[in-house]
Amino acid sequence: MKRWWRGWVLGVVAWLLFLVARAPADRLLPLAQSRLPQVHLAGIEGTLWSGRAALVDVRPLQFSEVRWDLRLLPLLTGRLEFAVDGQLQGRPVHANAGSTLLGRPYLRQVRGRVAASDLTYWLGLSQVGLGGELDFDLDEVRWFDTGLPAVAGHAGWMPALVEAPLELNLGQVKLDTRIEQQVTKGKLDASGGALVAQADVELKPDGAYRIDANIRQKGEIPPAVGKFLSSFAEYRDGVYRLEWSDTL
């Protein structure tokens, strides 16, 4: 009897889920808008199971030509997950976006490329100019109760060019991160430019960050950079040792 009862309940749940998934997306998604006030969608077509939106605005990012498809396998582990593809600044991006049973959102397999100059615009850094391309291949972006999300994955910047307020060629910059107890930790490597650096980095949910770096000069650098290193880093055996912490 217990097996029959469990099977009946599972069947009812599956049937209800099927009905919801097949409902028009333009009717269901506005109902969830109050829970996601920072997300705005326009031009919605299709169903929750498979649909599209002409525009998805997640300040400060704006995605276009967004398509989603419900992924069935995560349902077996109690997660609601969608494969999402779209355009960011006219370039393709992909992610698996979902939510756990506890209602915590997450992203997996986030892949794409943007211009480094777009990053400074999104962050509101009007006095900073960057050149080159940013590639990202993130295994996971995980949100917790409060604060910034934690990120695990890889990002690369090449050519890594600082164009304002001074000019500096860093060659190629790579960043690999992992998640440890809600904290993003990682290693940064810069090579092929005027400065060669290896650093341990850390970012906490409250925005506090820390950088411990070993930096060697390999070429000509602006006087302001040399003054900064001389003032805030310890110089020994040809290596600048920099320990820097602050809050975003």
Short mmCIF file of C-alpha atoms in Angstrom, two decimals:
data_model
loop_
_atom_site.label_atom_id
_atom_site.label_comp_id
_atom_site.label_asym_id
_atom_site.label_seq_id
_atom_site.Cartn_x
_atom_site.Cartn_y
_atom_site.Cartn_z
CA MET A 1 0.00 0.00 0.00
CA LYS A 2 2.83 2.39 0.85
CA ARG A 3 4.48 1.81 -2.52
CA TRP A 4 1.18 2.44 -4.30
CA TRP A 5 0.65 5.65 -2.31
CA ARG A 6 4.13 6.95 -3.07
CA GLY A 7 3.72 6.16 -6.75
CA TRP A 8 0.39 7.96 -6.85
CA VAL A 9 1.82 11.07 -5.18
CA LEU A 10 4.81 11.08 -7.53
CA GLY A 11 2.49 10.76 -10.51
CA VAL A 12 0.34 13.69 -9.37
CA VAL A 13 3.41 15.87 -8.81
CA ALA A 14 4.79 14.97 -12.24
CA TRP A 15 1.43 15.73 -13.87
CA LEU A 16 1.18 19.13 -12.15
CA LEU A 17 4.75 19.96 -13.13
CA PHE A 18 3.98 19.03 -16.72
CA LEU A 19 0.93 21.32 -16.76
CA VAL A 20 2.92 24.23 -15.33
CA ALA A 21 5.82 23.68 -17.74
CA ARG A 22 3.46 23.70 -20.74
CA ALA A 23 1.69 26.89 -19.66
CA PRO A 24 2.36 30.09 -21.66
CA ALA A 25 5.53 31.78 -20.42
CA ASP A 26 4.09 35.28 -20.88
CA ARG A 27 1.52 34.47 -18.18
CA LEU A 28 3.74 32.61 -15.71
CA LEU A 29 6.89 34.73 -15.71
CA PRO A 30 5.15 37.99 -14.69
CA LEU A 31 3.89 36.15 -11.59
CA ALA A 32 7.50 35.55 -10.56
CA GLN A 33 8.49 39.17 -11.17
CA SER A 34 7.94 40.16 -7.54
CA ARG A 35 10.54 37.58 -6.44
CA LEU A 36 13.05 38.83 -9.02
CA PRO A 37 12.68 42.62 -9.00
CA GLN A 38 16.11 43.09 -10.58
CA VAL A 39 15.16 41.02 -13.66
CA HIS A 40 12.95 42.45 -16.43
CA LEU A 41 11.82 40.52 -19.51
CA ALA A 42 10.22 41.72 -22.74
CA GLY A 43 8.95 40.03 -25.87
CA ILE A 44 8.19 36.68 -24.19
CA GLU A 45 7.13 33.75 -26.38
CA GLY A 46 6.67 30.01 -25.89
CA THR A 47 6.24 28.10 -22.63
CA LEU A 48 8.11 27.65 -19.39
CA TRP A 49 9.37 24.38 -20.88
CA SER A 50 10.84 26.00 -23.98
CA GLY A 51 10.60 29.66 -24.89
CA ARG A 52 12.33 32.88 -25.72
CA ALA A 53 12.50 36.54 -24.78
CA ALA A 54 13.52 39.39 -27.03
CA LEU A 55 15.15 41.19 -24.09
CA VAL A 56 16.26 40.28 -20.57
CA ASP A 57 17.48 43.20 -18.46
CA VAL A 58 19.54 42.28 -15.38
CA ARG A 59 21.11 45.59 -14.41
CA PRO A 60 23.68 46.50 -15.49
CA LEU A 61 23.62 43.70 -18.09
CA GLN A 62 21.20 43.53 -20.99
CA PHE A 63 20.74 40.28 -22.92
CA SER A 64 18.96 39.91 -26.25
CA GLU A 65 17.60 36.97 -28.27
CA VAL A 66 17.38 34.82 -25.14
CA ARG A 67 16.22 31.20 -25.49
CA TRP A 68 15.62 28.66 -22.71
CA ASP A 69 14.83 24.96 -22.44
CA LEU A 70 13.91 23.07 -19.27
CA ARG A 71 16.53 20.44 -18.33
CA LEU A 72 14.89 17.24 -17.10
CA LEU A 73 17.78 15.49 -15.33
CA PRO A 74 18.19 18.11 -12.54
CA LEU A 75 14.52 17.56 -11.60
CA LEU A 76 15.51 14.14 -10.24
CA THR A 77 17.75 15.87 -7.67
CA GLY A 78 15.18 18.50 -6.71
CA ARG A 79 16.52 21.33 -8.85
CA LEU A 80 14.71 23.44 -11.43
CA GLU A 81 17.22 24.20 -14.18
CA PHE A 82 17.15 25.70 -17.67
CA ALA A 83 19.67 25.75 -20.50
CA VAL A 84 19.85 29.41 -21.53
CA ASP A 85 21.44 30.94 -24.64
CA GLY A 86 21.47 34.55 -25.70
CA GLN A 87 23.44 37.56 -26.86
CA LEU A 88 25.42 39.95 -24.66
CA GLN A 89 26.68 43.03 -26.49
CA GLY A 90 26.06 41.14 -29.73
CA ARG A 91 28.12 38.11 -28.67
CA PRO A 92 26.83 34.64 -27.77
CA VAL A 93 26.66 33.57 -24.12
CA HIS A 94 25.46 30.32 -22.54
CA ALA A 95 24.53 29.25 -19.02
CA ASN A 96 22.55 26.65 -17.14
CA ALA A 97 20.39 28.69 -14.74
CA GLY A 98 18.51 27.09 -11.88
CA SER A 99 17.24 27.08 -8.32
CA THR A 100 17.63 24.62 -5.46
CA LEU A 101 14.82 23.27 -3.28
CA LEU A 102 15.65 26.03 -0.79
CA GLY A 103 15.05 28.66 -3.46
CA ARG A 104 18.69 29.64 -3.89
CA PRO A 105 19.54 30.61 -7.48
CA TYR A 106 22.68 29.42 -9.21
CA LEU A 107 24.39 29.39 -12.59
CA ARG A 108 26.47 26.58 -14.08
CA GLN A 109 28.58 26.25 -17.22
CA VAL A 110 28.62 29.98 -17.91
CA ARG A 111 30.56 30.65 -21.12
CA GLY A 112 31.12 33.72 -23.25
CA ARG A 113 33.37 36.59 -24.32
CA VAL A 114 33.09 40.36 -23.93
CA ALA A 115 35.26 43.38 -24.56
CA ALA A 116 37.24 44.47 -21.49
CA SER A 117 35.91 48.00 -22.02
CA ASP A 118 32.37 46.70 -21.44
CA LEU A 119 33.37 45.53 -17.96
CA THR A 120 34.43 49.00 -16.83
CA TYR A 121 31.14 50.41 -18.18
CA TRP A 122 29.04 47.87 -16.26
CA LEU A 123 31.00 48.56 -13.07
CA GLY A 124 30.65 52.31 -13.48
CA LEU A 125 34.43 52.89 -13.61
CA SER A 126 34.38 55.92 -15.87
CA GLN A 127 37.99 56.89 -15.07
CA VAL A 128 39.40 53.48 -16.03
CA GLY A 129 40.00 52.42 -19.62
CA LEU A 130 40.73 48.81 -20.56
CA GLY A 131 41.50 47.15 -23.89
CA GLY A 132 41.48 43.55 -25.04
CA GLU A 133 39.03 40.68 -24.69
CA LEU A 134 37.68 38.86 -21.62
CA ASP A 135 36.90 35.15 -21.98
CA PHE A 136 35.04 33.37 -19.18
CA ASP A 137 34.26 29.70 -18.60
CA LEU A 138 32.67 29.43 -15.16
CA ASP A 139 31.81 26.10 -13.58
CA GLU A 140 29.47 27.64 -11.03
CA VAL A 141 28.09 30.93 -9.73
CA ARG A 142 26.40 30.36 -6.37
CA TRP A 143 24.28 32.83 -4.35
CA PHE A 144 23.87 32.59 -0.59
CA ASP A 145 21.55 34.32 1.90
CA THR A 146 23.09 37.77 1.48
CA GLY A 147 25.85 39.55 -0.36
CA LEU A 148 27.83 38.80 -3.48
CA PRO A 149 27.78 35.39 -5.15
CA ALA A 150 30.75 33.02 -5.07
CA VAL A 151 32.36 32.00 -8.36
CA ALA A 152 34.31 28.92 -9.45
CA GLY A 153 35.88 28.76 -12.89
CA HIS A 154 38.32 30.35 -15.29
CA ALA A 155 38.65 33.79 -16.88
CA GLY A 156 41.26 35.19 -19.24
CA TRP A 157 42.12 38.71 -20.43
CA MET A 158 44.17 39.11 -23.61
CA PRO A 159 45.72 41.39 -24.66
CA ALA A 160 45.55 42.80 -21.14
CA LEU A 161 45.78 46.52 -21.83
CA VAL A 162 45.27 49.34 -19.36
CA GLU A 163 44.55 52.49 -21.40
CA ALA A 164 43.49 55.01 -18.73
CA PRO A 165 44.30 56.77 -16.45
CA LEU A 166 47.73 55.46 -17.60
CA GLU A 167 48.96 53.08 -20.28
CA LEU A 168 50.26 49.64 -19.32
CA ASN A 169 50.54 46.37 -21.24
CA LEU A 170 50.16 43.34 -18.96
CA GLY A 171 50.32 40.79 -21.77
CA GLN A 172 47.99 37.98 -20.74
CA VAL A 173 46.11 37.64 -17.45
CA LYS A 174 44.54 34.38 -16.24
CA LEU A 175 42.34 33.88 -13.18
CA ASP A 176 41.25 30.51 -11.78
CA THR A 177 38.85 30.51 -8.83
CA ARG A 178 37.12 28.05 -6.49
CA ILE A 179 34.45 28.29 -3.79
CA GLU A 180 35.35 27.62 -0.15
CA GLN A 181 32.72 28.22 2.56
CA GLN A 182 30.87 30.92 0.57
CA VAL A 183 34.16 32.67 -0.27
CA THR A 184 35.68 32.99 -3.75
CA LYS A 185 39.39 32.12 -3.68
CA GLY A 186 41.75 31.87 -6.60
CA LYS A 187 45.07 32.41 -8.30
CA LEU A 188 45.88 35.16 -10.76
CA ASP A 189 48.76 35.00 -13.23
CA ALA A 190 49.98 37.83 -15.48
CA SER A 191 52.71 37.22 -18.05
CA GLY A 192 54.09 38.58 -21.31
CA GLY A 193 53.85 42.24 -20.36
CA ALA A 194 55.72 44.96 -18.51
CA LEU A 195 54.88 43.32 -15.18
CA VAL A 196 54.92 39.61 -14.36
CA ALA A 197 52.72 38.72 -11.40
CA GLN A 198 51.42 35.74 -9.44
CA ALA A 199 48.76 36.43 -6.83
CA ASP A 200 46.37 34.76 -4.42
CA VAL A 201 42.99 36.50 -4.44
CA GLU A 202 39.95 36.29 -2.18
CA LEU A 203 36.46 37.84 -2.31
CA LYS A 204 33.91 37.52 0.49
CA PRO A 205 30.11 37.93 0.17
CA ASP A 206 30.26 41.29 1.96
CA GLY A 207 32.57 42.68 -0.74
CA ALA A 208 35.79 42.48 1.26
CA TYR A 209 38.68 41.38 -0.95
CA ARG A 210 42.35 40.54 -0.48
CA ILE A 211 45.30 40.29 -2.91
CA ASP A 212 48.68 38.80 -2.01
CA ALA A 213 50.99 39.20 -5.01
CA ASN A 214 54.59 38.75 -6.12
CA ILE A 215 55.38 41.21 -8.92
CA ARG A 216 58.48 41.52 -11.13
CA GLN A 217 59.18 44.33 -13.55
CA LYS A 218 60.03 43.12 -17.09
CA GLY A 219 59.68 46.31 -19.12
CA GLU A 220 59.00 50.02 -19.03
CA ILE A 221 56.22 51.04 -16.67
CA PRO A 222 54.56 54.43 -16.06
CA PRO A 223 56.12 56.45 -13.21
CA ALA A 224 52.82 56.30 -11.30
CA VAL A 225 52.95 52.49 -11.27
CA GLY A 226 56.53 52.50 -10.05
CA LYS A 227 55.64 54.99 -7.32
CA PHE A 228 52.68 52.87 -6.21
CA LEU A 229 54.81 49.72 -5.97
CA SER A 230 57.55 51.57 -4.10
CA SER A 231 55.02 52.98 -1.63
CA PHE A 232 52.82 49.96 -0.94
CA ALA A 233 54.92 46.89 -1.77
CA GLU A 234 58.00 45.42 -0.12
CA TYR A 235 60.93 45.05 -2.55
CA ARG A 236 63.34 42.17 -2.08
CA ASP A 237 65.61 40.27 -4.50
CA GLY A 238 64.02 41.83 -7.56
CA VAL A 239 60.45 41.04 -6.48
CA TYR A 240 57.74 43.36 -5.17
CA ARG A 241 55.65 41.74 -2.44
CA LEU A 242 52.20 43.37 -2.35
CA GLU A 243 49.51 42.68 0.25
CA TRP A 244 46.34 44.66 -0.43
CA SER A 245 42.87 44.48 1.09
CA ASP A 246 39.80 46.67 0.70
CA THR A 247 36.03 46.51 0.18
CA LEU A 248 34.14 46.89 -3.08
#
